[in-house]
Amino acid sequence: MYDCQDRFKVLPLAEGVEEVFTRLLNYFGPQHWWPGDTPLEIIVGAILTQGVNWSNVEKAIKNLKQEDLLEVKGLYQVNESKLARLIRPTGYYNMKAKKIKAFINFLCEKYDGQLDKMFTQPLSKLRSQLLDVYGIGPETADSILLYAGGYPVFVIDAYTKRIFSRLGYVSPDIKYHDLQQKITGSFPEDVDKYNEYHALLVALGNNKCKKTNPECGYCPLNKD
DNA sequence: TTCCCGTACT
DNA sequence: AGTACAGGAA
């Protein structure tokens, strides 16, 4: 099994969650997420990054910026096929163009095209509204809420599942909501910490705790 | 479960 | 050439 289990099996989940955060922050340093200049850019990025590397997203974001399309009005007016062409580097570009359009339409209909208005809504109400938008599932909704809206929501992703299952705390196929409850149930509700924690898990998942050939020998969760 | 789909790293 | 990737819909 994985080396990290030896250390973390003696720690209750609550302490383990805290220990992982401390170690990752010491090792990687603050990540300064999300990499996006505006709330709208963060939301578009959250949709574009579904199922692909962030490096793919950067090209698409650059294309959108060049066309002056990272604003509500522009995204509302641009036709879907042109949008799809611009975001081609992210893969799934036809689906994602539809998804971005669906969000913009939702924003315009419900909130007069104003993100400020949208983000005055209480957390649980807005979350369920976002989940009703085509193309927005739990992870994308929570990324939008945390990184664009500043709500205290802990984002779960493939890395989070992989890391906590390898630590021995949960099953690899644990459901999104169940893992979210497990982690937040024993962790202070703090926007800055949630922000940093998710970013650090992505860093570990990318650099050390990879799906195949994980570099456990160099993992900060194993050192003394 | 399968489809959507390009990019980077092995 | 093969695999993995900040997922979600049908």
mmCIF file of N, CA, C and O in Angstrom, chain A residues 5-50:
data_model
loop_
_atom_site.group_PDB
_atom_site.id
_atom_site.type_symbol
_atom_site.label_atom_id
_atom_site.label_comp_id
_atom_site.label_asym_id
_atom_site.label_seq_id
_atom_site.Cartn_x
_atom_site.Cartn_y
_atom_site.Cartn_z
ATOM 1 N N GLN A 5 -0.006 5.875 4.621
ATOM 2 C CA GLN A 5 -0.995 5.252 5.513
ATOM 3 C C GLN A 5 -0.407 4.923 6.879
ATOM 4 O O GLN A 5 -1.103 4.955 7.883
ATOM 5 N N ASP A 6 0.892 4.608 6.904
ATOM 6 C CA ASP A 6 1.517 4.277 8.179
ATOM 7 C C ASP A 6 1.415 5.442 9.162
ATOM 8 O O ASP A 6 1.141 5.253 10.336
ATOM 9 N N ARG A 7 1.643 6.626 8.626
ATOM 10 C CA ARG A 7 1.607 7.795 9.502
ATOM 11 C C ARG A 7 0.179 8.189 9.872
ATOM 12 O O ARG A 7 -0.120 8.517 11.013
ATOM 13 N N PHE A 8 -0.707 8.124 8.879
ATOM 14 C CA PHE A 8 -2.022 8.706 9.102
ATOM 15 C C PHE A 8 -3.030 7.736 9.719
ATOM 16 O O PHE A 8 -4.070 8.148 10.189
ATOM 17 N N LYS A 9 -2.692 6.447 9.745
ATOM 18 C CA LYS A 9 -3.662 5.515 10.319
ATOM 19 C C LYS A 9 -3.795 5.705 11.825
ATOM 20 O O LYS A 9 -4.806 5.341 12.411
ATOM 21 N N VAL A 10 -2.774 6.293 12.445
ATOM 22 C CA VAL A 10 -2.855 6.520 13.893
ATOM 23 C C VAL A 10 -3.542 7.840 14.221
ATOM 24 O O VAL A 10 -3.821 8.124 15.380
ATOM 25 N N LEU A 11 -3.814 8.643 13.195
ATOM 26 C CA LEU A 11 -4.482 9.929 13.419
ATOM 27 C C LEU A 11 -5.967 9.829 13.079
ATOM 28 O O LEU A 11 -6.319 9.324 12.019
ATOM 29 N N PRO A 12 -6.824 10.310 13.970
ATOM 30 C CA PRO A 12 -8.247 10.399 13.632
ATOM 31 C C PRO A 12 -8.425 11.329 12.437
ATOM 32 O O PRO A 12 -7.566 12.178 12.179
ATOM 33 N N LEU A 13 -9.518 11.176 11.721
ATOM 34 C CA LEU A 13 -9.737 11.961 10.511
ATOM 35 C C LEU A 13 -9.547 13.458 10.736
ATOM 36 O O LEU A 13 -8.854 14.126 9.970
ATOM 37 N N ALA A 14 -10.131 13.982 11.802
ATOM 38 C CA ALA A 14 -10.064 15.425 12.049
ATOM 39 C C ALA A 14 -8.614 15.901 12.151
ATOM 40 O O ALA A 14 -8.249 16.913 11.551
ATOM 41 N N GLU A 15 -7.802 15.165 12.854
ATOM 42 C CA GLU A 15 -6.396 15.556 12.991
ATOM 43 C C GLU A 15 -5.638 15.328 11.696
ATOM 44 O O GLU A 15 -4.738 16.096 11.343
ATOM 45 N N GLY A 16 -6.001 14.277 10.990
ATOM 46 C CA GLY A 16 -5.368 13.995 9.710
ATOM 47 C C GLY A 16 -5.614 15.111 8.713
ATOM 48 O O GLY A 16 -4.701 15.527 8.003
ATOM 49 N N VAL A 17 -6.834 15.601 8.656
ATOM 50 C CA VAL A 17 -7.185 16.680 7.739
ATOM 51 C C VAL A 17 -6.334 17.913 8.041
ATOM 52 O O VAL A 17 -5.838 18.578 7.130
ATOM 53 N N GLU A 18 -6.160 18.193 9.321
ATOM 54 C CA GLU A 18 -5.352 19.350 9.728
ATOM 55 C C GLU A 18 -3.875 19.123 9.416
ATOM 56 O O GLU A 18 -3.170 20.021 8.934
ATOM 57 N N GLU A 19 -3.407 17.916 9.672
ATOM 58 C CA GLU A 19 -2.001 17.572 9.450
ATOM 59 C C GLU A 19 -1.629 17.656 7.966
ATOM 60 O O GLU A 19 -0.565 18.156 7.602
ATOM 61 N N VAL A 20 -2.505 17.162 7.112
ATOM 62 C CA VAL A 20 -2.263 17.232 5.670
ATOM 63 C C VAL A 20 -2.123 18.681 5.236
ATOM 64 O O VAL A 20 -1.193 19.041 4.499
ATOM 65 N N PHE A 21 -3.020 19.523 5.717
ATOM 66 C CA PHE A 21 -2.982 20.940 5.333
ATOM 67 C C PHE A 21 -1.664 21.583 5.758
ATOM 68 O O PHE A 21 -0.996 22.261 4.962
ATOM 69 N N THR A 22 -1.276 21.374 6.991
ATOM 70 C CA THR A 22 -0.047 21.969 7.510
ATOM 71 C C THR A 22 1.177 21.525 6.712
ATOM 72 O O THR A 22 2.013 22.342 6.313
ATOM 73 N N ARG A 23 1.240 20.235 6.450
ATOM 74 C CA ARG A 23 2.399 19.702 5.718
ATOM 75 C C ARG A 23 2.467 20.223 4.283
ATOM 76 O O ARG A 23 3.540 20.589 3.792
ATOM 77 N N LEU A 24 1.321 20.247 3.634
ATOM 78 C CA LEU A 24 1.308 20.713 2.239
ATOM 79 C C LEU A 24 1.657 22.194 2.148
ATOM 80 O O LEU A 24 2.387 22.622 1.253
ATOM 81 N N LEU A 25 1.148 22.971 3.093
ATOM 82 C CA LEU A 25 1.446 24.406 3.078
ATOM 83 C C LEU A 25 2.930 24.647 3.325
ATOM 84 O O LEU A 25 3.553 25.490 2.670
ATOM 85 N N ASN A 26 3.506 23.902 4.253
ATOM 86 C CA ASN A 26 4.941 24.029 4.507
ATOM 87 C C ASN A 26 5.759 23.643 3.282
ATOM 88 O O ASN A 26 6.766 24.279 2.968
ATOM 89 N N TYR A 27 5.318 22.608 2.603
ATOM 90 C CA TYR A 27 6.106 22.073 1.496
ATOM 91 C C TYR A 27 5.964 22.911 0.222
ATOM 92 O O TYR A 27 6.960 23.260 -0.413
ATOM 93 N N PHE A 28 4.731 23.217 -0.140
ATOM 94 C CA PHE A 28 4.499 23.921 -1.410
ATOM 95 C C PHE A 28 4.434 25.438 -1.257
ATOM 96 O O PHE A 28 4.659 26.168 -2.208
ATOM 97 N N GLY A 29 4.093 25.909 -0.064
ATOM 98 C CA GLY A 29 3.867 27.335 0.125
ATOM 99 C C GLY A 29 2.496 27.728 -0.400
ATOM 100 O O GLY A 29 1.832 26.940 -1.067
ATOM 101 N N PRO A 30 2.075 28.970 -0.118
ATOM 102 C CA PRO A 30 0.749 29.438 -0.552
ATOM 103 C C PRO A 30 0.626 29.401 -2.079
ATOM 104 O O PRO A 30 1.566 29.742 -2.784
ATOM 105 N N GLN A 31 -0.513 28.966 -2.569
ATOM 106 C CA GLN A 31 -0.695 28.772 -4.007
ATOM 107 C C GLN A 31 -1.333 29.969 -4.711
ATOM 108 O O GLN A 31 -1.336 30.034 -5.928
ATOM 109 N N HIS A 32 -1.914 30.871 -3.940
ATOM 110 C CA HIS A 32 -2.533 32.083 -4.520
ATOM 111 C C HIS A 32 -3.549 31.762 -5.612
ATOM 112 O O HIS A 32 -3.446 32.235 -6.729
ATOM 113 N N TRP A 33 -4.494 30.928 -5.288
ATOM 114 C CA TRP A 33 -5.567 30.596 -6.234
ATOM 115 C C TRP A 33 -6.719 31.556 -6.077
ATOM 116 O O TRP A 33 -6.868 32.173 -5.038
ATOM 117 N N TRP A 34 -7.669 31.599 -7.070
ATOM 118 C CA TRP A 34 -7.692 30.930 -8.352
ATOM 119 C C TRP A 34 -6.911 31.732 -9.366
ATOM 120 O O TRP A 34 -6.939 32.954 -9.302
ATOM 121 N N PRO A 35 -6.242 31.111 -10.350
ATOM 122 C CA PRO A 35 -5.571 31.871 -11.400
ATOM 123 C C PRO A 35 -6.565 32.498 -12.361
ATOM 124 O O PRO A 35 -6.785 32.010 -13.453
ATOM 125 N N GLY A 36 -7.157 33.605 -11.968
ATOM 126 C CA GLY A 36 -8.094 34.319 -12.831
ATOM 127 C C GLY A 36 -8.242 35.746 -12.344
ATOM 128 O O GLY A 36 -8.200 35.989 -11.145
ATOM 129 N N ASP A 37 -8.368 36.677 -13.263
ATOM 130 C CA ASP A 37 -8.356 38.093 -12.899
ATOM 131 C C ASP A 37 -9.691 38.585 -12.357
ATOM 132 O O ASP A 37 -9.737 39.487 -11.531
ATOM 133 N N THR A 38 -10.776 38.029 -12.846
ATOM 134 C CA THR A 38 -12.103 38.501 -12.441
ATOM 135 C C THR A 38 -12.991 37.311 -12.079
ATOM 136 O O THR A 38 -12.705 36.181 -12.463
ATOM 137 N N PRO A 39 -14.086 37.574 -11.353
ATOM 138 C CA PRO A 39 -15.024 36.484 -11.029
ATOM 139 C C PRO A 39 -15.536 35.776 -12.282
ATOM 140 O O PRO A 39 -15.621 34.548 -12.304
ATOM 141 N N LEU A 40 -15.819 36.534 -13.336
ATOM 142 C CA LEU A 40 -16.317 35.891 -14.554
ATOM 143 C C LEU A 40 -15.255 34.988 -15.176
ATOM 144 O O LEU A 40 -15.558 33.893 -15.644
ATOM 145 N N GLU A 41 -14.015 35.463 -15.151
ATOM 146 C CA GLU A 41 -12.930 34.638 -15.691
ATOM 147 C C GLU A 41 -12.765 33.355 -14.881
ATOM 148 O O GLU A 41 -12.485 32.285 -15.428
ATOM 149 N N ILE A 42 -12.948 33.450 -13.596
ATOM 150 C CA ILE A 42 -12.868 32.260 -12.748
ATOM 151 C C ILE A 42 -13.978 31.274 -13.080
ATOM 152 O O ILE A 42 -13.762 30.066 -13.157
ATOM 153 N N ILE A 43 -15.164 31.794 -13.310
ATOM 154 C CA ILE A 43 -16.305 30.926 -13.630
ATOM 155 C C ILE A 43 -16.100 30.239 -14.974
ATOM 156 O O ILE A 43 -16.281 29.024 -15.101
ATOM 157 N N VAL A 44 -15.684 31.006 -15.967
ATOM 158 C CA VAL A 44 -15.416 30.418 -17.287
ATOM 159 C C VAL A 44 -14.296 29.382 -17.176
ATOM 160 O O VAL A 44 -14.387 28.286 -17.730
ATOM 161 N N GLY A 45 -13.270 29.710 -16.420
ATOM 162 C CA GLY A 45 -12.167 28.773 -16.221
ATOM 163 C C GLY A 45 -12.622 27.495 -15.539
ATOM 164 O O GLY A 45 -12.158 26.408 -15.867
ATOM 165 N N ALA A 46 -13.536 27.618 -14.605
ATOM 166 C CA ALA A 46 -14.041 26.447 -13.881
ATOM 167 C C ALA A 46 -14.765 25.491 -14.826
ATOM 168 O O ALA A 46 -14.670 24.271 -14.680
ATOM 169 N N ILE A 47 -15.473 26.042 -15.786
ATOM 170 C CA ILE A 47 -16.152 25.194 -16.776
ATOM 171 C C ILE A 47 -15.133 24.608 -17.751
ATOM 172 O O ILE A 47 -15.168 23.416 -18.062
ATOM 173 N N LEU A 48 -14.207 25.431 -18.193
ATOM 174 C CA LEU A 48 -13.247 24.977 -19.205
ATOM 175 C C LEU A 48 -12.300 23.897 -18.675
ATOM 176 O O LEU A 48 -11.802 23.077 -19.436
ATOM 177 N N THR A 49 -12.044 23.907 -17.404
ATOM 178 C CA THR A 49 -11.068 22.967 -16.862
ATOM 179 C C THR A 49 -11.663 21.589 -16.580
ATOM 180 O O THR A 49 -10.949 20.672 -16.180
ATOM 181 N N GLN A 50 -12.949 21.432 -16.816
ATOM 182 C CA GLN A 50 -13.578 20.129 -16.566
ATOM 183 C C GLN A 50 -12.876 19.023 -17.360
ATOM 184 O O GLN A 50 -12.836 19.042 -18.583
#
